[in-house]
Amino acid sequence: MAYIQINGGVNVFGLEIAGMADSDGLMGRPPLGMKPTTIRLSADTIRRIEALVGNRRLALFIREAVENELQRRERPDSSKE
């Protein structure tokens, strides 16, 4: 039971939300499958990236650059054989 004051009077109402599920858990945005992390870049590096891609695309640029570098390093190098 909860109490709320409206216009100087106290009103009582029942509140039974805790045990009731109003959805099957499928509502809302699905998980993105990403984990946030912090990286430190010089102000000059950030300015250079933003000059190329715009300041709203910095994170996307970094994600793409990391993915490209991972693919490059994971690729079997035929010159080592």
CSV table of C-alpha atoms in Angstrom, one decimal:
chain,number,residue,atom,x,y,z
A,1,MET,CA,0.0,0.0,0.0
A,2,ALA,CA,1.3,3.4,-0.9
A,3,TYR,CA,0.4,6.9,0.2
A,4,ILE,CA,0.5,10.0,-1.9
A,5,GLN,CA,-0.5,13.6,-1.1
A,6,ILE,CA,-2.6,15.5,-3.6
A,7,ASN,CA,-4.0,19.0,-3.0
A,8,GLY,CA,-3.4,18.7,0.8
A,9,GLY,CA,-5.2,15.4,1.2
A,10,VAL,CA,-3.6,12.0,1.6
A,11,ASN,CA,-4.7,9.3,-0.8
A,12,VAL,CA,-4.1,5.6,-0.4
A,13,PHE,CA,-3.7,3.2,-3.3
A,14,GLY,CA,-2.6,-0.4,-3.6
A,15,LEU,CA,0.5,-1.1,-5.7
A,16,GLU,CA,1.2,-4.7,-6.9
A,17,ILE,CA,3.8,-4.4,-9.6
A,18,ALA,CA,6.6,-6.5,-8.2
A,19,GLY,CA,5.2,-10.0,-8.9
A,20,MET,CA,3.5,-9.2,-12.2
A,21,ALA,CA,5.3,-9.3,-15.5
A,22,ASP,CA,3.6,-7.3,-18.2
A,23,SER,CA,5.7,-8.8,-21.1
A,24,ASP,CA,7.5,-11.9,-22.0
A,25,GLY,CA,10.9,-10.3,-21.9
A,26,LEU,CA,11.0,-9.7,-25.7
A,27,MET,CA,10.2,-6.0,-25.5
A,28,GLY,CA,12.8,-3.2,-25.8
A,29,ARG,CA,15.9,-2.9,-27.8
A,30,PRO,CA,17.8,-6.1,-28.3
A,31,PRO,CA,21.3,-6.4,-26.9
A,32,LEU,CA,23.9,-4.9,-29.2
A,33,GLY,CA,26.6,-7.5,-28.4
A,34,MET,CA,29.1,-4.8,-27.6
A,35,LYS,CA,31.1,-4.0,-24.5
A,36,PRO,CA,32.1,-0.4,-23.8
A,37,THR,CA,35.7,0.4,-23.4
A,38,THR,CA,37.9,3.5,-22.9
A,39,ILE,CA,40.7,4.4,-25.2
A,40,ARG,CA,43.0,7.4,-25.1
A,41,LEU,CA,43.8,9.2,-28.2
A,42,SER,CA,45.7,12.5,-28.7
A,43,ALA,CA,43.6,15.5,-29.4
A,44,ASP,CA,45.3,15.8,-32.8
A,45,THR,CA,44.4,12.2,-33.7
A,46,ILE,CA,40.8,12.9,-32.8
A,47,ARG,CA,40.7,16.1,-34.9
A,48,ARG,CA,42.2,14.3,-37.9
A,49,ILE,CA,39.6,11.5,-37.7
A,50,GLU,CA,36.8,14.0,-37.3
A,51,ALA,CA,38.0,16.0,-40.2
A,52,LEU,CA,37.7,12.9,-42.4
A,53,VAL,CA,34.5,11.3,-41.1
A,54,GLY,CA,32.7,14.0,-39.0
A,55,ASN,CA,32.5,14.2,-35.2
A,56,ARG,CA,29.4,12.0,-35.0
A,57,ARG,CA,31.2,9.1,-36.7
A,58,LEU,CA,34.3,8.8,-34.5
A,59,ALA,CA,33.2,5.6,-32.7
A,60,LEU,CA,32.2,3.9,-36.0
A,61,PHE,CA,35.6,4.8,-37.5
A,62,ILE,CA,37.5,3.4,-34.6
A,63,ARG,CA,35.4,0.1,-34.6
A,64,GLU,CA,36.0,-0.3,-38.3
A,65,ALA,CA,39.7,0.4,-38.0
A,66,VAL,CA,40.1,-2.1,-35.2
A,67,GLU,CA,38.1,-4.8,-37.1
A,68,ASN,CA,40.2,-4.2,-40.3
A,69,GLU,CA,43.4,-4.5,-38.3
A,70,LEU,CA,42.2,-7.7,-36.6
A,71,GLN,CA,41.4,-9.2,-40.0
A,72,ARG,CA,44.8,-8.2,-41.4
A,73,ARG,CA,46.6,-9.7,-38.5
A,74,GLU,CA,44.5,-12.9,-38.4
A,75,ARG,CA,44.9,-13.5,-42.1
A,76,PRO,CA,47.4,-16.3,-42.9
A,77,ASP,CA,50.5,-14.7,-44.3
A,78,SER,CA,51.6,-16.6,-47.4
A,79,SER,CA,55.1,-15.0,-47.4
A,80,LYS,CA,56.1,-16.7,-44.2
A,81,GLU,CA,55.9,-20.2,-45.7
